[in-house]
Amino acid sequence: MRRLLVVMLLLASPLWAVDPKEILDDPVLEERARSLSQELRCPVCRNESIDESNAALAQELRIVLRERIVAGDTDQDALDFMVARYGEFVMLRPDTSGANLILWLAAPVMLLIALIVGWTTIRAKREVAEGLTEAEKAELEKILGRDAP
């Protein structure tokens, strides 16, 4: 039972990230702020959103975001402001256009190249082994310490 309580507390810890003093009075604006803060990366915690992070910088970002929303910014205006101020790194899911397109495509392309190189290497080694004469195969088996067929 004690373990279950600890696990539940650990799973609920992101709920404690937003300080009650930060929460907006208008539930609609607060919902927008929570939604947008889940799209922004905490610069301290790396792969945590500012909504989940307890870092002081994440708290400041949440406050700035809420100030922008209260000031009347649209969701895109608020996100654009954060990107202009902190760089594109602040987005958890960066845009997939321009220079970022290279970054998004680099991993699959490198994987494809590695698979092709691996396949051709294995195929080339197999062809070399198949091209041996019977005497060469027997000699190879003798060197490797296996009994000849």
XYZ file of N, CA, C and O in Angstrom:
596
model
N 0.828 -1.194 0.000
C 0.000 0.000 0.000
C 0.872 1.257 0.000
O 0.556 2.228 -0.678
N 1.937 1.197 0.769
C 2.836 2.347 0.858
C 3.494 2.622 -0.504
O 3.649 3.768 -0.907
N 3.881 1.546 -1.195
C 4.493 1.705 -2.521
C 3.512 2.328 -3.504
O 3.878 3.163 -4.321
N 2.282 1.881 -3.441
C 1.253 2.427 -4.319
C 1.089 3.927 -4.082
O 0.979 4.710 -5.028
N 1.104 4.346 -2.825
C 0.983 5.758 -2.493
C 2.165 6.551 -3.055
O 1.989 7.632 -3.637
N 3.370 6.000 -2.931
C 4.564 6.681 -3.456
C 4.484 6.800 -4.973
O 4.769 7.854 -5.541
N 4.075 5.720 -5.642
C 3.955 5.748 -7.100
C 2.917 6.778 -7.527
O 3.140 7.555 -8.463
N 1.804 6.819 -6.853
C 0.751 7.783 -7.205
C 1.225 9.217 -6.981
O 0.922 10.109 -7.769
N 1.980 9.448 -5.915
C 2.505 10.789 -5.667
C 3.510 11.201 -6.740
O 3.536 12.346 -7.172
N 4.349 10.246 -7.178
C 5.317 10.548 -8.227
C 4.627 10.841 -9.554
O 5.061 11.710 -10.311
N 3.568 10.106 -9.841
C 2.833 10.344 -11.077
C 2.087 11.673 -11.041
O 1.893 12.311 -12.067
N 1.684 12.101 -9.872
C 0.933 13.345 -9.741
C 1.836 14.554 -9.560
O 1.353 15.679 -9.540
N 3.136 14.357 -9.453
C 4.039 15.483 -9.198
C 3.962 16.594 -10.243
O 4.108 17.758 -9.890
N 3.747 16.297 -11.546
C 3.611 17.414 -12.490
C 2.429 18.324 -12.171
O 2.429 19.486 -12.536
N 1.437 17.812 -11.470
C 0.297 18.645 -11.118
C 0.690 19.748 -10.144
O 0.034 20.759 -10.044
N 1.771 19.535 -9.412
C 2.219 20.519 -8.438
C 3.074 21.601 -9.069
O 3.457 22.546 -8.409
N 3.418 21.479 -10.331
C 4.321 22.427 -10.969
C 3.703 23.823 -11.027
O 4.369 24.803 -10.744
N 2.451 23.920 -11.405
C 1.806 25.227 -11.498
C 1.410 25.657 -10.096
O 0.629 25.013 -9.415
N 1.978 26.771 -9.695
C 1.715 27.325 -8.375
C 0.296 27.909 -8.366
O -0.103 28.575 -9.317
N -0.465 27.685 -7.302
C -1.821 28.246 -7.258
C -1.860 29.765 -7.441
O -2.852 30.309 -7.929
N -0.768 30.463 -7.095
C -0.737 31.923 -7.279
C -0.692 32.289 -8.758
O -1.056 33.394 -9.129
N -0.232 31.368 -9.608
C -0.122 31.637 -11.043
C -1.452 31.483 -11.766
O -1.648 32.039 -12.831
N -2.336 30.694 -11.223
C -3.582 30.335 -11.909
C -4.448 31.571 -12.124
O -4.668 32.370 -11.214
N -4.938 31.704 -13.349
C -5.795 32.831 -13.711
C -7.208 32.627 -13.184
O -7.676 31.492 -13.040
N -7.907 33.736 -12.922
C -9.274 33.659 -12.403
C -10.251 33.133 -13.452
O -11.188 32.413 -13.122
N -10.043 33.500 -14.699
C -10.929 33.065 -15.781
C -10.546 31.646 -16.200
O -9.435 31.409 -16.680
N -11.437 30.668 -16.042
C -11.101 29.279 -16.376
C -10.787 29.065 -17.860
O -9.981 28.212 -18.208
N -11.390 29.850 -18.732
C -11.127 29.714 -20.167
C -9.694 30.152 -20.478
O -8.959 29.475 -21.196
N -9.291 31.303 -19.918
C -7.927 31.780 -20.118
C -6.916 30.827 -19.470
O -5.842 30.584 -20.023
N -7.263 30.295 -18.311
C -6.353 29.352 -17.633
C -6.181 28.083 -18.463
O -5.085 27.554 -18.582
N -7.265 27.618 -19.063
C -7.175 26.424 -19.917
C -6.272 26.695 -21.120
O -5.472 25.850 -21.513
N -6.401 27.875 -21.716
C -5.516 28.254 -22.826
C -4.064 28.304 -22.372
O -3.169 27.814 -23.065
N -3.842 28.888 -21.207
C -2.477 29.002 -20.681
C -1.889 27.617 -20.417
O -0.724 27.358 -20.752
N -2.677 26.714 -19.848
C -2.183 25.354 -19.570
C -1.888 24.624 -20.879
O -0.893 23.928 -20.999
N -2.758 24.810 -21.853
C -2.555 24.164 -23.148
C -1.283 24.665 -23.826
O -0.489 23.883 -24.348
N -1.082 25.972 -23.806
C 0.119 26.545 -24.426
C 1.384 26.195 -23.646
O 2.432 25.951 -24.240
N 1.296 26.159 -22.331
C 2.487 25.859 -21.537
C 2.923 24.407 -21.706
O 4.070 24.071 -21.425
N 2.039 23.556 -22.189
C 2.422 22.167 -22.477
C 3.173 22.060 -23.797
O 3.784 21.047 -24.077
N 3.132 23.101 -24.603
C 3.848 23.116 -25.876
C 5.230 23.743 -25.758
O 6.007 23.695 -26.709
N 5.538 24.357 -24.606
C 6.808 25.052 -24.424
C 7.751 24.232 -23.551
O 7.356 23.719 -22.509
N 9.002 24.150 -23.978
C 10.027 23.376 -23.269
C 10.646 24.213 -22.145
O 10.919 25.390 -22.316
N 10.894 23.553 -21.024
C 11.625 24.195 -19.942
C 13.110 24.206 -20.315
O 13.689 23.146 -20.533
N 13.744 25.373 -20.392
C 15.165 25.423 -20.756
C 16.073 24.735 -19.736
O 17.168 24.316 -20.067
N 15.612 24.590 -18.502
C 16.415 23.954 -17.460
C 16.266 22.437 -17.521
O 17.248 21.695 -17.449
N 15.045 21.963 -17.660
C 14.757 20.525 -17.572
C 14.847 19.802 -18.908
O 14.659 18.599 -18.962
N 15.056 20.483 -19.968
C 15.188 19.964 -21.328
C 13.891 19.376 -21.865
O 13.173 20.059 -22.524
N 13.566 18.138 -21.600
C 12.408 17.519 -22.248
C 11.168 17.510 -21.365
O 10.354 16.600 -21.438
N 11.012 18.524 -20.559
C 9.813 18.711 -19.770
C 9.165 20.008 -20.222
O 9.859 20.974 -20.532
N 7.869 20.018 -20.242
C 7.197 21.266 -20.598
C 7.246 22.207 -19.397
O 7.467 21.765 -18.265
N 7.016 23.483 -19.641
C 7.023 24.427 -18.524
C 5.826 24.178 -17.609
O 5.839 24.553 -16.446
N 4.809 23.505 -18.129
C 3.645 23.160 -17.323
C 4.000 22.100 -16.278
O 3.443 22.083 -15.195
N 4.931 21.212 -16.604
C 5.313 20.123 -15.705
C 6.486 20.464 -14.806
O 6.698 19.831 -13.787
N 7.284 21.434 -15.195
C 8.543 21.720 -14.524
C 8.361 22.560 -13.261
O 7.535 23.462 -13.207
N 9.176 22.251 -12.259
C 9.185 23.033 -11.028
C 10.319 24.050 -11.000
O 10.517 24.723 -9.990
N 11.089 24.155 -12.070
C 12.230 25.067 -12.115
C 11.746 26.521 -12.039
O 10.654 26.863 -12.508
N 12.584 27.361 -11.467
C 12.230 28.771 -11.313
C 12.036 29.447 -12.674
O 11.121 30.272 -12.845
N 12.876 29.088 -13.647
C 12.737 29.673 -14.982
C 11.411 29.252 -15.627
O 10.755 30.062 -16.294
N 11.002 28.019 -15.407
C 9.719 27.554 -15.950
C 8.569 28.342 -15.324
O 7.604 28.691 -16.009
N 8.683 28.634 -14.041
C 7.649 29.425 -13.371
C 7.582 30.826 -13.987
O 6.493 31.340 -14.247
N 8.742 31.418 -14.244
C 8.757 32.739 -14.870
C 8.140 32.701 -16.268
O 7.398 33.600 -16.656
N 8.444 31.634 -17.019
C 7.866 31.506 -18.364
C 6.354 31.346 -18.297
O 5.624 31.901 -19.131
N 5.868 30.590 -17.316
C 4.412 30.430 -17.160
C 3.762 31.779 -16.850
O 2.694 32.110 -17.378
N 4.411 32.571 -15.998
C 3.866 33.883 -15.641
C 3.840 34.806 -16.864
O 2.833 35.477 -17.126
N 4.938 34.834 -17.620
C 4.997 35.669 -18.830
C 3.921 35.231 -19.825
O 3.233 36.060 -20.423
N 3.758 33.924 -19.991
C 2.744 33.408 -20.910
C 1.352 33.846 -20.478
O 0.548 34.301 -21.304
N 1.064 33.746 -19.194
C -0.248 34.162 -18.696
C -0.449 35.672 -18.860
O -1.551 36.120 -19.165
N 0.613 36.451 -18.673
C 0.508 37.902 -18.882
C 0.171 38.211 -20.334
O -0.635 39.099 -20.617
N 0.776 37.489 -21.251
C 0.500 37.704 -22.685
C -0.955 37.342 -23.009
O -1.607 38.038 -23.788
N -1.439 36.256 -22.425
C -2.821 35.832 -22.693
C -3.811 36.847 -22.129
O -4.785 37.214 -22.782
N -3.549 37.318 -20.913
C -4.426 38.316 -20.299
C -4.385 39.617 -21.097
O -5.401 40.321 -21.221
N -3.234 39.938 -21.687
C -3.102 41.158 -22.489
C -3.871 41.077 -23.807
O -3.994 42.071 -24.513
N -4.360 39.877 -24.143
C -5.180 39.748 -25.340
C -4.500 39.068 -26.511
O -5.062 39.048 -27.609
N -3.313 38.536 -26.316
C -2.633 37.829 -27.404
C -3.393 36.561 -27.789
O -3.986 35.895 -26.938
N -3.359 36.244 -29.068
C -3.881 34.949 -29.503
C -2.863 33.874 -29.114
O -1.736 34.189 -28.708
N -3.250 32.630 -29.252
C -2.332 31.533 -28.923
C -1.057 31.634 -29.749
O 0.047 31.505 -29.230
N -1.206 31.882 -31.048
C -0.040 31.969 -31.930
C 0.823 33.186 -31.591
O 2.054 33.098 -31.617
N 0.186 34.303 -31.238
C 0.953 35.492 -30.840
C 1.780 35.210 -29.593
O 2.942 35.607 -29.502
N 1.192 34.533 -28.632
C 1.901 34.217 -27.392
C 3.073 33.282 -27.667
O 4.175 33.473 -27.140
N 2.853 32.270 -28.513
C 3.936 31.342 -28.856
C 5.033 32.065 -29.643
O 6.220 31.846 -29.396
N 4.629 32.931 -30.569
C 5.609 33.689 -31.345
C 6.449 34.595 -30.445
O 7.655 34.742 -30.649
N 5.813 35.192 -29.444
C 6.537 36.034 -28.499
C 7.589 35.211 -27.748
O 8.734 35.645 -27.591
N 7.194 34.022 -27.286
C 8.125 33.165 -26.538
C 9.282 32.710 -27.429
O 10.425 32.677 -26.993
N 8.983 32.379 -28.683
C 10.037 31.961 -29.610
C 10.974 33.127 -29.915
O 12.191 32.964 -29.961
N 10.407 34.319 -30.105
C 11.234 35.496 -30.385
C 12.135 35.812 -29.195
O 13.279 36.231 -29.371
N 11.645 35.594 -28.008
C 12.404 35.937 -26.801
C 13.429 34.873 -26.420
O 14.530 35.200 -26.000
N 13.069 33.580 -26.566
C 13.923 32.488 -26.082
C 14.477 31.592 -27.190
O 15.204 30.655 -26.911
N 14.099 31.828 -28.411
C 14.580 31.010 -29.514
C 13.670 29.818 -29.757
O 12.802 29.487 -28.948
N 13.893 29.177 -30.877
C 13.036 28.056 -31.277
C 13.197 26.847 -30.375
O 12.357 25.955 -30.351
N 14.282 26.810 -29.607
C 14.517 25.703 -28.682
C 13.410 25.577 -27.642
O 13.152 24.506 -27.122
N 12.716 26.681 -27.369
C 11.697 26.675 -26.337
C 10.454 25.868 -26.753
O 9.672 25.465 -25.910
N 10.323 25.579 -28.037
C 9.178 24.782 -28.505
C 9.471 23.290 -28.322
O 10.527 22.809 -28.715
N 8.534 22.557 -27.719
C 8.708 21.109 -27.573
C 8.632 20.406 -28.922
O 9.310 19.416 -29.149
N 7.785 20.904 -29.813
C 7.669 20.348 -31.162
C 7.998 21.458 -32.157
O 7.103 22.179 -32.596
N 9.286 21.596 -32.509
C 9.674 22.681 -33.415
C 9.009 22.559 -34.783
O 8.576 21.483 -35.192
N 8.960 23.663 -35.485
C 8.396 23.740 -36.822
C 9.167 22.804 -37.760
O 10.361 22.618 -37.617
N 8.479 22.222 -38.721
C 9.135 21.288 -39.653
C 9.358 21.924 -41.017
O 9.179 21.284 -42.039
N 9.760 23.182 -41.024
C 10.047 23.834 -42.293
C 11.407 24.510 -42.222
O 11.994 24.633 -41.161
N 11.916 24.912 -43.368
C 13.194 25.611 -43.422
C 14.358 24.733 -42.994
O 14.460 23.569 -43.365
N 15.229 25.302 -42.177
C 16.423 24.584 -41.719
C 16.051 23.406 -40.818
O 16.779 22.412 -40.760
N 14.921 23.509 -40.119
C 14.501 22.403 -39.250
C 14.149 21.156 -40.046
O 14.215 20.047 -39.521
N 13.758 21.345 -41.291
C 13.425 20.198 -42.129
C 14.632 19.270 -42.279
O 14.491 18.049 -42.263
N 15.811 19.865 -42.375
C 17.042 19.063 -42.459
C 17.203 18.230 -41.196
O 17.541 17.041 -41.254
N 16.960 18.835 -40.040
C 17.092 18.108 -38.776
C 16.056 16.988 -38.659
O 16.354 15.905 -38.156
N 14.829 17.250 -39.089
C 13.783 16.236 -39.015
C 14.086 15.059 -39.950
O 13.767 13.915 -39.636
N 14.672 15.337 -41.105
C 14.928 14.275 -42.080
C 16.275 13.587 -41.897
O 16.483 12.501 -42.439
N 17.187 14.179 -41.150
C 18.543 13.636 -41.015
C 18.542 12.229 -40.412
O 19.231 11.336 -40.924
N 17.812 12.009 -39.364
C 17.831 10.699 -38.704
C 17.294 9.583 -39.610
O 17.957 8.546 -39.755
N 16.125 9.738 -40.236
C 15.668 8.669 -41.125
C 16.608 8.431 -42.307
O 16.826 7.289 -42.713
N 17.184 9.505 -42.861
C 18.107 9.353 -43.987
C 19.361 8.605 -43.540
O 19.843 7.705 -44.236
N 19.905 8.962 -42.374
C 21.093 8.280 -41.856
C 20.800 6.807 -41.572
O 21.638 5.941 -41.827
N 19.604 6.503 -41.057
C 19.221 5.120 -40.825
C 19.153 4.358 -42.145
O 19.646 3.230 -42.252
N 18.573 4.961 -43.156
C 18.482 4.331 -44.471
C 19.874 4.082 -45.046
O 20.147 2.991 -45.578
N 20.768 5.057 -44.935
C 22.137 4.882 -45.425
C 22.832 3.750 -44.675
O 23.506 2.909 -45.285
N 22.665 3.689 -43.350
C 23.289 2.626 -42.557
C 22.756 1.254 -42.961
O 23.521 0.287 -43.062
N 21.461 1.149 -43.216
C 20.884 -0.126 -43.649
C 21.424 -0.546 -45.012
O 21.738 -1.722 -45.229
N 21.548 0.397 -45.920
C 22.077 0.087 -47.254
C 23.531 -0.351 -47.166
O 23.932 -1.348 -47.785
N 24.334 0.370 -46.383
C 25.747 -0.001 -46.219
C 25.869 -1.377 -45.577
O 26.661 -2.222 -46.018
N 25.080 -1.632 -44.558
C 25.107 -2.945 -43.905
C 24.709 -4.056 -44.852
O 25.347 -5.115 -44.896
N 23.651 -3.829 -45.611
C 23.166 -4.853 -46.536
C 24.208 -5.149 -47.617
O 24.474 -6.306 -47.932
N 24.810 -4.087 -48.182
C 25.812 -4.318 -49.232
C 27.072 -4.978 -48.667
O 27.685 -5.810 -49.342
N 27.449 -4.653 -47.445
C 28.623 -5.281 -46.826
C 28.380 -6.768 -46.598
O 29.231 -7.602 -46.926
N 27.234 -7.101 -46.060
C 26.910 -8.514 -45.821
C 26.830 -9.265 -47.139
O 27.337 -10.382 -47.261
N 26.224 -8.655 -48.116
C 26.093 -9.296 -49.428
C 27.463 -9.516 -50.075
O 27.728 -10.569 -50.661
N 28.346 -8.520 -49.957
C 29.688 -8.644 -50.539
C 30.476 -9.752 -49.848
O 31.173 -10.531 -50.502
N 30.370 -9.864 -48.530
C 31.088 -10.917 -47.803
C 30.541 -12.288 -48.168
O 31.285 -13.257 -48.268
N 29.238 -12.370 -48.348
C 28.624 -13.638 -48.719
C 29.106 -14.070 -50.109
O 29.369 -15.241 -50.361
N 29.214 -13.107 -51.047
C 29.682 -13.421 -52.401
C 31.134 -13.878 -52.389
O 31.517 -14.770 -53.136
N 31.961 -13.274 -51.534
C 33.363 -13.680 -51.430
C 33.448 -15.112 -50.915
O 34.204 -15.931 -51.433
N 32.658 -15.429 -49.893
C 32.680 -16.778 -49.328
C 32.160 -17.799 -50.331
O 32.638 -18.927 -50.371
N 31.190 -17.428 -51.153
C 30.644 -18.351 -52.142
C 31.591 -18.551 -53.323
O 31.513 -19.539 -54.031
N 32.514 -17.636 -53.540
C 33.426 -17.705 -54.671
C 34.658 -18.564 -54.402
O 35.526 -18.678 -55.256
N 34.763 -19.192 -53.254
C 35.925 -20.025 -52.936
C 35.814 -21.387 -53.600
O 34.727 -21.953 -53.724
N 36.951 -21.927 -53.964
C 36.970 -23.295 -54.482
C 36.855 -24.247 -53.309
O 36.991 -23.858 -52.144
N 36.652 -25.536 -53.635
C 36.527 -26.545 -52.577
C 37.801 -26.654 -51.746
O 37.760 -26.798 -50.536
N 38.949 -26.543 -52.405
C 40.230 -26.625 -51.687
C 40.393 -25.432 -50.754
O 40.864 -25.566 -49.616
N 39.978 -24.235 -51.231
C 40.084 -23.038 -50.400
C 39.124 -23.104 -49.213
O 39.469 -22.705 -48.098
N 37.930 -23.667 -49.446
C 36.972 -23.824 -48.349
C 37.513 -24.778 -47.300
O 37.395 -24.545 -46.092
N 38.132 -25.888 -47.742
C 38.704 -26.856 -46.808
C 39.840 -26.226 -46.015
O 39.961 -26.428 -44.801
N 40.674 -25.449 -46.682
C 41.788 -24.763 -46.006
C 41.253 -23.754 -44.986
O 41.778 -23.641 -43.882
N 40.198 -23.016 -45.351
C 39.592 -22.055 -44.443
C 39.017 -22.759 -43.224
O 39.216 -22.293 -42.088
N 38.339 -23.878 -43.412
C 37.798 -24.633 -42.299
C 38.899 -25.146 -41.398
O 38.765 -25.145 -40.157
N 40.021 -25.547 -41.992
C 41.169 -26.038 -41.224
C 41.748 -24.898 -40.376
O 42.074 -25.088 -39.206
N 41.872 -23.696 -40.965
C 42.397 -22.535 -40.238
C 41.480 -22.129 -39.113
O 41.926 -21.804 -38.001
N 40.193 -22.192 -39.375
C 39.215 -21.809 -38.350
C 39.043 -22.871 -37.274
O 38.408 -22.641 -36.257
N 39.613 -24.047 -37.495
C 39.558 -25.114 -36.492
C 38.287 -25.911 -36.531
O 37.937 -26.599 -35.580
N 37.566 -25.840 -37.634
C 36.361 -26.644 -37.780
C 36.662 -27.840 -38.654
O 37.600 -27.833 -39.463
N 35.880 -28.855 -38.486
C 36.047 -30.039 -39.350
C 35.502 -29.733 -40.733
O 34.453 -29.116 -40.875
N 36.230 -30.161 -41.740
C 35.789 -29.955 -43.121
C 34.573 -30.812 -43.397
O 34.485 -31.926 -42.897
N 33.646 -30.302 -44.197
C 32.427 -31.095 -44.496
C 32.703 -32.322 -45.334
O 33.550 -32.450 -46.091
